[in-house]
Coordinates of C-alpha atoms in Angstrom, one line a residue:
X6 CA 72.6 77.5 90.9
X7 CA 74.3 79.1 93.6
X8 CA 77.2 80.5 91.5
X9 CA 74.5 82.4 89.6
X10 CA 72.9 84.0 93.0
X11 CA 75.9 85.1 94.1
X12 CA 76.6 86.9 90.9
X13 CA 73.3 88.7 91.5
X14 CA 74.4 89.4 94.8
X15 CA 77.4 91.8 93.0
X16 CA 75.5 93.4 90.9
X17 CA 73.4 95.0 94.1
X18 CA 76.2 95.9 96.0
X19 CA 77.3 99.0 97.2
X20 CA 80.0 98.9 94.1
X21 CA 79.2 97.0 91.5
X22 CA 80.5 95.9 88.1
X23 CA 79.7 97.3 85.4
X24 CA 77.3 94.2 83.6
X25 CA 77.3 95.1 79.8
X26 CA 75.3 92.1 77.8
X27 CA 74.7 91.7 73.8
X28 CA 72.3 89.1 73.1
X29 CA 71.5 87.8 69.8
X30 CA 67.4 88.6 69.0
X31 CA 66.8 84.9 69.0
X32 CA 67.1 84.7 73.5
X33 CA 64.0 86.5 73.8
X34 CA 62.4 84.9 71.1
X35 CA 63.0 81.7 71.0
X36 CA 60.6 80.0 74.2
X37 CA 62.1 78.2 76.7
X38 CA 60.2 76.9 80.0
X39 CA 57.0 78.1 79.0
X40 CA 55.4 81.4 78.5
X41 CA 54.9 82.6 82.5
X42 CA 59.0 81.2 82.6
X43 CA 59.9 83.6 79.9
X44 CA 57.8 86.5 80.9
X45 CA 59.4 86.4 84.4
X46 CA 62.6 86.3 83.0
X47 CA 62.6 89.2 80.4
X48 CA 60.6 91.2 83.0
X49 CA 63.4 90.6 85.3
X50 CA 65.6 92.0 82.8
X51 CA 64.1 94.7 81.7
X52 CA 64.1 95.7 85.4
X53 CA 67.6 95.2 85.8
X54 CA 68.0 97.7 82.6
X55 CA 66.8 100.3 85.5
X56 CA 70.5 100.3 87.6
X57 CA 73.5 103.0 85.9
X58 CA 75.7 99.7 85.8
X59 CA 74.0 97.4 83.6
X60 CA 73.5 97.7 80.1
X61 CA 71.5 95.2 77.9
X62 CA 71.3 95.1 73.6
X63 CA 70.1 93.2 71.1
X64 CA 71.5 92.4 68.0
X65 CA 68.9 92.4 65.5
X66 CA 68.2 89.1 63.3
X67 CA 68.1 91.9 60.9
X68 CA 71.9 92.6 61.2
X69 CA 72.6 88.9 59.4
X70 CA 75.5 86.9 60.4
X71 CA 78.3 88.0 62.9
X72 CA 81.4 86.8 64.4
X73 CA 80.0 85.5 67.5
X74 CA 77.4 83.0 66.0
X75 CA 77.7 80.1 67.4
X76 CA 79.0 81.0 70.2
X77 CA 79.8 83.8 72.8
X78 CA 82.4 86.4 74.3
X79 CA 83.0 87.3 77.8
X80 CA 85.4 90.3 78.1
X81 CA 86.2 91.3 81.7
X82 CA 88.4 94.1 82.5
X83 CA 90.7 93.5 85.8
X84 CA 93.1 95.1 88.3
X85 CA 95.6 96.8 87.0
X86 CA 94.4 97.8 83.7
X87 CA 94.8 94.1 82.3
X88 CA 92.0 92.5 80.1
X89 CA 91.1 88.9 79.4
X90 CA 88.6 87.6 76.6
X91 CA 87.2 84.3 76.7
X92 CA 85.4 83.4 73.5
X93 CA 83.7 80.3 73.5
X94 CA 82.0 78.0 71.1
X95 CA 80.1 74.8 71.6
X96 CA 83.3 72.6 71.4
X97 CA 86.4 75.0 72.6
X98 CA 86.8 78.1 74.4
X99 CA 90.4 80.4 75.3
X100 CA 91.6 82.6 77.7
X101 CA 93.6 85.0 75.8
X102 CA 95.1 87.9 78.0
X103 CA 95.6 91.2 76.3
X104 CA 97.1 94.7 77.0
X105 CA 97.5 97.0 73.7
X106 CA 95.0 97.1 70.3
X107 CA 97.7 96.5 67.5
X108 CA 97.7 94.9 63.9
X109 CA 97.5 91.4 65.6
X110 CA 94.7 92.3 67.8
X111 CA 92.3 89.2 68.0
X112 CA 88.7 90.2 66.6
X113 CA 86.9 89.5 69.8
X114 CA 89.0 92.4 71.5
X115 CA 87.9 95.3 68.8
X116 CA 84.0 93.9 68.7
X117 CA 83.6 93.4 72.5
X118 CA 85.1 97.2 73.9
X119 CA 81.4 98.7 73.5
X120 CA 81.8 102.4 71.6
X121 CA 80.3 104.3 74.3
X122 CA 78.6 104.0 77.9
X123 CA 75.0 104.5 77.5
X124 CA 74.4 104.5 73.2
X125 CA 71.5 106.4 71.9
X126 CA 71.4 103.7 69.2
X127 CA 72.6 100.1 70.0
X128 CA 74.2 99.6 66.4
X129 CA 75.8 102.4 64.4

């Protein structure tokens, strides 16, 4: 638990990271630790939505299947102008380090650089 509260701890510092997180519909739908556990949580969210540095979405059930199914992407940008990508599934997960968008660019690097800071709609 403590690596998690000291992630929270960055995101209300002085400075923080920009926190940019697509969920698939089925996290807020699906219940998990009760009703009062789950109302807590997606109120505590939905606060968090409030700060200029984080960013929440949703990807619709309505927008079928997509590339992370089954699994899940974290993108961090570092010093320096470097990039890494960890995609993950159940079984497996890679660190892939990348620097420029070519014709061999992985997947995961086109579908996690988000199109614009703040969108007006989440999915064009």
């Amino acid at each position: 638990m403590s690596p998690r509260l000291d992630r929270q701890v960055l995101l209300r510092a002085d400075a923080p990271p920009l926190l940019w997180c697509i969920r698939d519909e089925a996290v807020i739908r699906r219940p998990v630790g009760g009703g009062g556990v789950m109302a807590e949580q997606l109120a505590h969210v939905l606060h968090m939505t409030g700060a200029p540095h984080v960013v929440v979405q949703v990807l619709p059930f309505g927008r079928g299947e997509h590339q992370l199914m089954g699994g899940s992407l974290t993108h961090l940008k570092l010093g320096l102008g470097s990039e890494v990508a960890y995609p993950e599934g159940s079984h497996s997960g890679e660190l892939v380090e990348f620097r420029r968008r070519s014709r061999n660019t992985p997947w995961y690097t086109i579908c996690s650089r988000p199109r614009r800071r703040r969108p007006t709609s989440p999915w064009p």
